[in-house]
CSV table of C-alpha atoms in Angstrom, one decimal:
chain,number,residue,atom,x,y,z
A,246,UNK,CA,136.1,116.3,111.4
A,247,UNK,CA,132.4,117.6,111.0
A,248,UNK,CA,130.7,117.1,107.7
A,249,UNK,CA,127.7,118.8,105.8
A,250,UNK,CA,125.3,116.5,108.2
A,251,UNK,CA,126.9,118.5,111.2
A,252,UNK,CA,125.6,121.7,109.9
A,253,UNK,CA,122.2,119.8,108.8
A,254,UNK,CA,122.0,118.6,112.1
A,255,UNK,CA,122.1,122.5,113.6
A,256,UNK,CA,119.9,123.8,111.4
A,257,UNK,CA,116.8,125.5,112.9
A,258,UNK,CA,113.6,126.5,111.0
A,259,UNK,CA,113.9,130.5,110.5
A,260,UNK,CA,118.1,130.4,111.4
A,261,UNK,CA,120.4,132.7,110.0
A,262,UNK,CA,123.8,131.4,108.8
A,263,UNK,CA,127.0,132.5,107.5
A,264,UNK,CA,130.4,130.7,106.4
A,265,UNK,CA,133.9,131.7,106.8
A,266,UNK,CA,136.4,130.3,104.2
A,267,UNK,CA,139.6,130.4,105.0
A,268,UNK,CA,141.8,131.4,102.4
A,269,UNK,CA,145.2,129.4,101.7
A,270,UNK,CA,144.6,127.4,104.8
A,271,UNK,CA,147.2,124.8,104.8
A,272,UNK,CA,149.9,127.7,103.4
A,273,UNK,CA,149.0,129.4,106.9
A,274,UNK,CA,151.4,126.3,108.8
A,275,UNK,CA,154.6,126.7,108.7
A,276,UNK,CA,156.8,123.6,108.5
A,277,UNK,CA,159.6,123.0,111.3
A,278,UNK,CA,163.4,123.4,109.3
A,279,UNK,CA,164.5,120.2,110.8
A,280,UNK,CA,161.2,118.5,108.8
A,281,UNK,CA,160.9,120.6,105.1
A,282,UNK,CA,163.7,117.8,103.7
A,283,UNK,CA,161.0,115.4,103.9
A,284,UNK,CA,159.0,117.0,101.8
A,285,UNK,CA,160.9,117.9,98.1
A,286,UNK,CA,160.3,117.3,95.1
A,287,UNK,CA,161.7,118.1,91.6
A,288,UNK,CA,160.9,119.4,88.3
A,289,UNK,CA,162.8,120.2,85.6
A,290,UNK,CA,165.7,118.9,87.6
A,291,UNK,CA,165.0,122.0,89.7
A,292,UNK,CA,164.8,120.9,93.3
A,293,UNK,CA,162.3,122.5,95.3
A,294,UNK,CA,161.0,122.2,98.8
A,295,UNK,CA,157.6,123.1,101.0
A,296,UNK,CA,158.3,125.3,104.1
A,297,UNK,CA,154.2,125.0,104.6
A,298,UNK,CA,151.7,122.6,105.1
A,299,UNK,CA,151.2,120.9,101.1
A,300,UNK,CA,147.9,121.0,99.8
A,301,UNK,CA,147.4,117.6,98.4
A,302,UNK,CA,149.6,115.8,101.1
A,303,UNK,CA,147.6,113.0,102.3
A,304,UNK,CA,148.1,113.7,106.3
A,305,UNK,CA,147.3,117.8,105.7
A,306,UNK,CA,143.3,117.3,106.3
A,307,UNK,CA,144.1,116.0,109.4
A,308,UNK,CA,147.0,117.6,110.8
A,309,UNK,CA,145.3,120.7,110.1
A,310,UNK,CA,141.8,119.5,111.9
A,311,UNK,CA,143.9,118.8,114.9
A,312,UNK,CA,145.5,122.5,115.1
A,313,UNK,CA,142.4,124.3,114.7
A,314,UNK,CA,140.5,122.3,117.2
A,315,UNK,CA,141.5,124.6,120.4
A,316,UNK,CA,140.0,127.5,118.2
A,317,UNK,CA,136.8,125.3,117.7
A,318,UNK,CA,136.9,124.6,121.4
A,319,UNK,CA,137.0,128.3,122.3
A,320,UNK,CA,134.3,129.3,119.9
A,321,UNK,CA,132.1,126.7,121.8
A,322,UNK,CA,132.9,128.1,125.0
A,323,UNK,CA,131.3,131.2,123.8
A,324,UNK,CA,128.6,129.6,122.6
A,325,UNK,CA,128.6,129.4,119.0
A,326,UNK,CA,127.0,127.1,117.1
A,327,UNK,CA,129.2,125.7,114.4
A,328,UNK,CA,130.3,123.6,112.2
A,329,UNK,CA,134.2,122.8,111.0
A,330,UNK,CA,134.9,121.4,107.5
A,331,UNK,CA,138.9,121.7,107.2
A,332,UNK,CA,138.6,125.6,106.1
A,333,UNK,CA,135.1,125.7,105.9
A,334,UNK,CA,133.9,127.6,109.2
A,335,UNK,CA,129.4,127.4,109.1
A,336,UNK,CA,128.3,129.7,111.9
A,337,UNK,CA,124.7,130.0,112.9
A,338,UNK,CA,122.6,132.4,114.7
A,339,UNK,CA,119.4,132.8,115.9
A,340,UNK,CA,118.6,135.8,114.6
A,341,UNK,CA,120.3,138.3,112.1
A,342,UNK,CA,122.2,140.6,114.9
A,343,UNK,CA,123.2,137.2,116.7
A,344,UNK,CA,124.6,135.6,113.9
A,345,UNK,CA,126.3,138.8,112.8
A,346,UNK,CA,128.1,138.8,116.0
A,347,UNK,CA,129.2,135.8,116.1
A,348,UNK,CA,130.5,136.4,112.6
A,349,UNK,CA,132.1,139.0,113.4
A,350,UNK,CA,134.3,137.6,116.7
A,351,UNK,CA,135.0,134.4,114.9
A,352,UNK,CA,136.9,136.3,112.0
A,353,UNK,CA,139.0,138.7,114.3
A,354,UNK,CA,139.8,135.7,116.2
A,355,UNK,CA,141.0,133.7,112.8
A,356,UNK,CA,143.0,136.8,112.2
A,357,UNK,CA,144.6,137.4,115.1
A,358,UNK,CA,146.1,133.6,115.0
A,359,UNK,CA,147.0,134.6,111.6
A,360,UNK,CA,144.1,133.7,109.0
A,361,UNK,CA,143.5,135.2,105.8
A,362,UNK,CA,139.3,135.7,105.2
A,363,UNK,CA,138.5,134.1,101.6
A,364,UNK,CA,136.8,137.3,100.0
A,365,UNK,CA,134.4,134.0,98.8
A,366,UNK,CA,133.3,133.9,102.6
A,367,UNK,CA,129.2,134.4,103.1
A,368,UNK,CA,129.5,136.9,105.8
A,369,UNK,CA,126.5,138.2,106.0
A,370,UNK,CA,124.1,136.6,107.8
A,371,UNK,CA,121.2,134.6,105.7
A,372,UNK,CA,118.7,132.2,105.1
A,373,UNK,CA,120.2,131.2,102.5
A,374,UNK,CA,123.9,129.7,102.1
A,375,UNK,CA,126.3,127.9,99.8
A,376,UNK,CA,128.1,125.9,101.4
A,377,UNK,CA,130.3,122.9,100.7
A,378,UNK,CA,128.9,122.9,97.6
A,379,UNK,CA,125.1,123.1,98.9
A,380,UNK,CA,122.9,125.5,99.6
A,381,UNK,CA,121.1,125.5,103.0
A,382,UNK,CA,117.5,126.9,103.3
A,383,UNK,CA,116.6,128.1,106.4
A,384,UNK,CA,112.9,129.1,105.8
A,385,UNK,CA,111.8,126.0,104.0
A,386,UNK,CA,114.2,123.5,105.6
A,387,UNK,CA,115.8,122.1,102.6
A,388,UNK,CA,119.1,121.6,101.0
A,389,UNK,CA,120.1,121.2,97.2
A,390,UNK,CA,123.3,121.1,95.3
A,391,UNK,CA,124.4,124.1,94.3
A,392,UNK,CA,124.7,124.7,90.4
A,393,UNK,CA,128.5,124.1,89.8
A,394,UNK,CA,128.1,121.0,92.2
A,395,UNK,CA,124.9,119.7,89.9
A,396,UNK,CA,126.5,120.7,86.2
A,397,UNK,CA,129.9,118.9,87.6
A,398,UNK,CA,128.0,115.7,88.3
A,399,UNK,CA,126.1,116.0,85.3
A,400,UNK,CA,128.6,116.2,83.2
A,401,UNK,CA,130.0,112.8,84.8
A,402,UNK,CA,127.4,110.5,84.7
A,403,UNK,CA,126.6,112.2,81.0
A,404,UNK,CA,130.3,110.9,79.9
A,405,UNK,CA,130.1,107.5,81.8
A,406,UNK,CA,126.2,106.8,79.6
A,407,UNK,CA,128.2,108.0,76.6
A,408,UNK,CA,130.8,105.3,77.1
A,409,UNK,CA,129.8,102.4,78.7
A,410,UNK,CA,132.7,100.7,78.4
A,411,UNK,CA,134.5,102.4,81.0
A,412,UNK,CA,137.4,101.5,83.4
A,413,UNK,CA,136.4,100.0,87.1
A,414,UNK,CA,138.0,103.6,88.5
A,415,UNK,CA,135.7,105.3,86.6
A,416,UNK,CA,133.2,103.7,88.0
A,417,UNK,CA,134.4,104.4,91.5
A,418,UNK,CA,135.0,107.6,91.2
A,419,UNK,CA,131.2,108.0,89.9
A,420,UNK,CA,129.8,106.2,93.0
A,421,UNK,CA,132.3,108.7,95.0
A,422,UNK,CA,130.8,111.6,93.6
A,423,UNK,CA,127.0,110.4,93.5
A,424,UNK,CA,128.1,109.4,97.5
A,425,UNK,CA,128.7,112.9,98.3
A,426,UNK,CA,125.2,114.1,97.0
A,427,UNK,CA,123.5,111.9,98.9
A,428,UNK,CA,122.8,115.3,102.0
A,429,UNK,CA,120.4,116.8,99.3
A,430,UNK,CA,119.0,114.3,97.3
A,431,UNK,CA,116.1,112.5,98.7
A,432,UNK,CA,116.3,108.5,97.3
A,433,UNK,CA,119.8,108.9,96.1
A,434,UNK,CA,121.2,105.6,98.1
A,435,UNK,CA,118.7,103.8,96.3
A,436,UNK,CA,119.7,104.8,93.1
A,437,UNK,CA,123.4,103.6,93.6
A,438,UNK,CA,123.3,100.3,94.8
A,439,UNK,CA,124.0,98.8,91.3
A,440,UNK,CA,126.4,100.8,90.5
A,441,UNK,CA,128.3,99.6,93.9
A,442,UNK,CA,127.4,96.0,93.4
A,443,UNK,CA,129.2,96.8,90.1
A,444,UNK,CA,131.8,97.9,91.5
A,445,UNK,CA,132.6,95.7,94.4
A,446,UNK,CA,131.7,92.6,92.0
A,447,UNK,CA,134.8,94.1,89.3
A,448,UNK,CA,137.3,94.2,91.7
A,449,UNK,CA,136.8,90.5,93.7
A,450,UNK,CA,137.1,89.0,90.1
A,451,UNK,CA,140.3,90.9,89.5
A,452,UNK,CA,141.6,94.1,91.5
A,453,UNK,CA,142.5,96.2,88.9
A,454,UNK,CA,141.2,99.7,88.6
A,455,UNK,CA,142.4,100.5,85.2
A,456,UNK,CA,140.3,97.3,83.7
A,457,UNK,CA,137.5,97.8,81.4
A,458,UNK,CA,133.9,96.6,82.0
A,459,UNK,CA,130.6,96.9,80.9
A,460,UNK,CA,128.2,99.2,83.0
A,461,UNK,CA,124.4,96.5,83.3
A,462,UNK,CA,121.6,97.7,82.1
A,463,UNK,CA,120.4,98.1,86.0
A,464,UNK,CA,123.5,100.8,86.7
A,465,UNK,CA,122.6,102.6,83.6
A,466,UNK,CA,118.9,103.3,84.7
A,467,UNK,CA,120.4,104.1,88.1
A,468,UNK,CA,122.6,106.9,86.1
A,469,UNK,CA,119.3,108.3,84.2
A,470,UNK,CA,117.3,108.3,87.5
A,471,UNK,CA,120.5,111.0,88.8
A,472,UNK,CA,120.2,112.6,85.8
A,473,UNK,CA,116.3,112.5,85.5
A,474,UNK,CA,114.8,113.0,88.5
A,475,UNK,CA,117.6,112.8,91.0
A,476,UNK,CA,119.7,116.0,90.5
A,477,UNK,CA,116.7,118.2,90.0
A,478,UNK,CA,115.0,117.7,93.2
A,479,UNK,CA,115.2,119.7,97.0
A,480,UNK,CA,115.7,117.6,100.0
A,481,UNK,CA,113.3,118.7,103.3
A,482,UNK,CA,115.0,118.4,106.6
A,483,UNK,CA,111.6,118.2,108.0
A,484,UNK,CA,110.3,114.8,108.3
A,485,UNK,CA,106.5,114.6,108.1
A,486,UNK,CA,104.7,111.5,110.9
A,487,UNK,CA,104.6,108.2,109.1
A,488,UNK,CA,100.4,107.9,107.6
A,489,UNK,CA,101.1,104.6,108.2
A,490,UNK,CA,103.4,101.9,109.8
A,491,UNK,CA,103.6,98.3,108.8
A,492,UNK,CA,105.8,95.9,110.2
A,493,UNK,CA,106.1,92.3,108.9
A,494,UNK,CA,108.3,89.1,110.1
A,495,UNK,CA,110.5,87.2,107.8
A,496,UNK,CA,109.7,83.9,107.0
A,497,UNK,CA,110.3,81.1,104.0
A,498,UNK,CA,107.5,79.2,105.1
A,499,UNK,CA,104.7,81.7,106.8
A,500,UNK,CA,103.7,85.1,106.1
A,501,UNK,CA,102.0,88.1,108.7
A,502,UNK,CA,101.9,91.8,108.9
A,503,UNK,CA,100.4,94.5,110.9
A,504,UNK,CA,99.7,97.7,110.0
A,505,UNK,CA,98.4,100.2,112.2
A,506,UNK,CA,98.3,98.0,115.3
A,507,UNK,CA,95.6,96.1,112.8
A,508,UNK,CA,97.1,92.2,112.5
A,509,UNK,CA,96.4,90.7,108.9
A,510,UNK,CA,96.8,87.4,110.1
A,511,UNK,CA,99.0,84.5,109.9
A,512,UNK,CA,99.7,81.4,107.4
């Protein structure tokens, strides 16, 4: 299954790009008669039943993954560059008129297998796309949350600094989400570790998700630095030559380093 970094990874400095979201994916698969028993539930004392795919079933991501990939595989053959996310099609071009083609023979081929188009799709070819909760820059080479993504998080760590007493799922679900930021903000793994050690730490004392504990003072700042610096900030996919480069050994006893092919000696 590709992710974000797949379409990162694609991206080209003046590219055009567009995404197809499919609408009511998982509702597109029918379930075989023999199997919709399996999957019942009941409200109300009401008994109900799926006859498609469930959204929310743990195996759906993947089942679904593995009946689009012959669609995927055809695309490539036609040489498209994209990028599959569950129901998130990215498609990329090398110019306007290419990527609008390519738009364009992807969609009739997601209809003709049966497909809805979410109206939500970018289909027009651009610089400049949301998607998977990012936008991706083209001319500049950067990538950013986009502003539901950013409000949603902020409003996260805001409650978690407001109550720091919290319960160790909490907690996870925090590092989950400031996890899934990390493809747009520049220094964000370094501004989570404590809140991990936290984590991991809570649980080998007792695994229990619904315990309270108190976030350090050390996972706090993390949480500002988000909030602060973090969350506000563009991340360049172009990676400027190192000014310098220093490399140093590891020692308890002796100490060296070079830097520029210059050795500072040894002691």
């Amino acid at each position: 299954m590709d992710t974000l970094e797949s379409c990162l990874n694609l991206m080209e400095r003046g590219c055009y790009m567009a995404s197809i979201d499919l609408e009511n994916a998982y509702h597109s698969v029918p379930i075989h008669s023999e199997y919709t028993k399996f999957l019942k539930f009941k409200i109300d004392d009401q008994l109900y039943k799926y006859l498609v795919l469930p959204q929310g079933y743990r195996d759906s991501p993947r089942i679904f993954t593995k009946l689009t990939k012959p669609i995927i595989s055809h695309l490539h053959e036609r040489g498209i560059l994209y990028s599959l996310y569950i129901d998130d099609l990215y498609i990329q071009g090398s110019d306007f008129a290419d990527c609008q083609q390519k738009v364009e023979y992807a969609s009739s081929v997601l209809k003709s297998l049966g497909f809805d188009i979410s109206p939500k799709s970018a289909l027009t070819p651009s610089q400049e796309i949301h998607h998977l909760g990012f936008i991706l820059n083209s001319e500049y080479m950067t990538v950013t949350l986009s502003g539901d993504k950013r409000e949603h998080v902020e409003t996260l760590i805001n409650k978690v600094l407001l109550t720091p007493m919290i319960t160790v799922r909490t907690l996870a679900q925090t590092v989950g989400t400031l996890t899934a930021c990390f493809p747009a903000i520049e220094y964000g793994q370094l501004y989570h570790r404590h809140l991990d050690i936290l984590k991991i730490n809570s649980l080998k004392t007792v695994y229990d998700f619904e315990r309270l504990i108190l976030l350090s003072e050390e996972a706090m700042s993390d949480l500002k630095w988000w909030l602060n610096d973090g969350l506000k900030s563009k991340k360049s996919l172009v990676r400027e030559k190192p000014r310098a480069t220093i490399k140093s050994d590891s020692s308890g006893y002796a100490w060296g380093a070079v830097m520029n092919n210059t050795d500072s000696g040894r002691e």
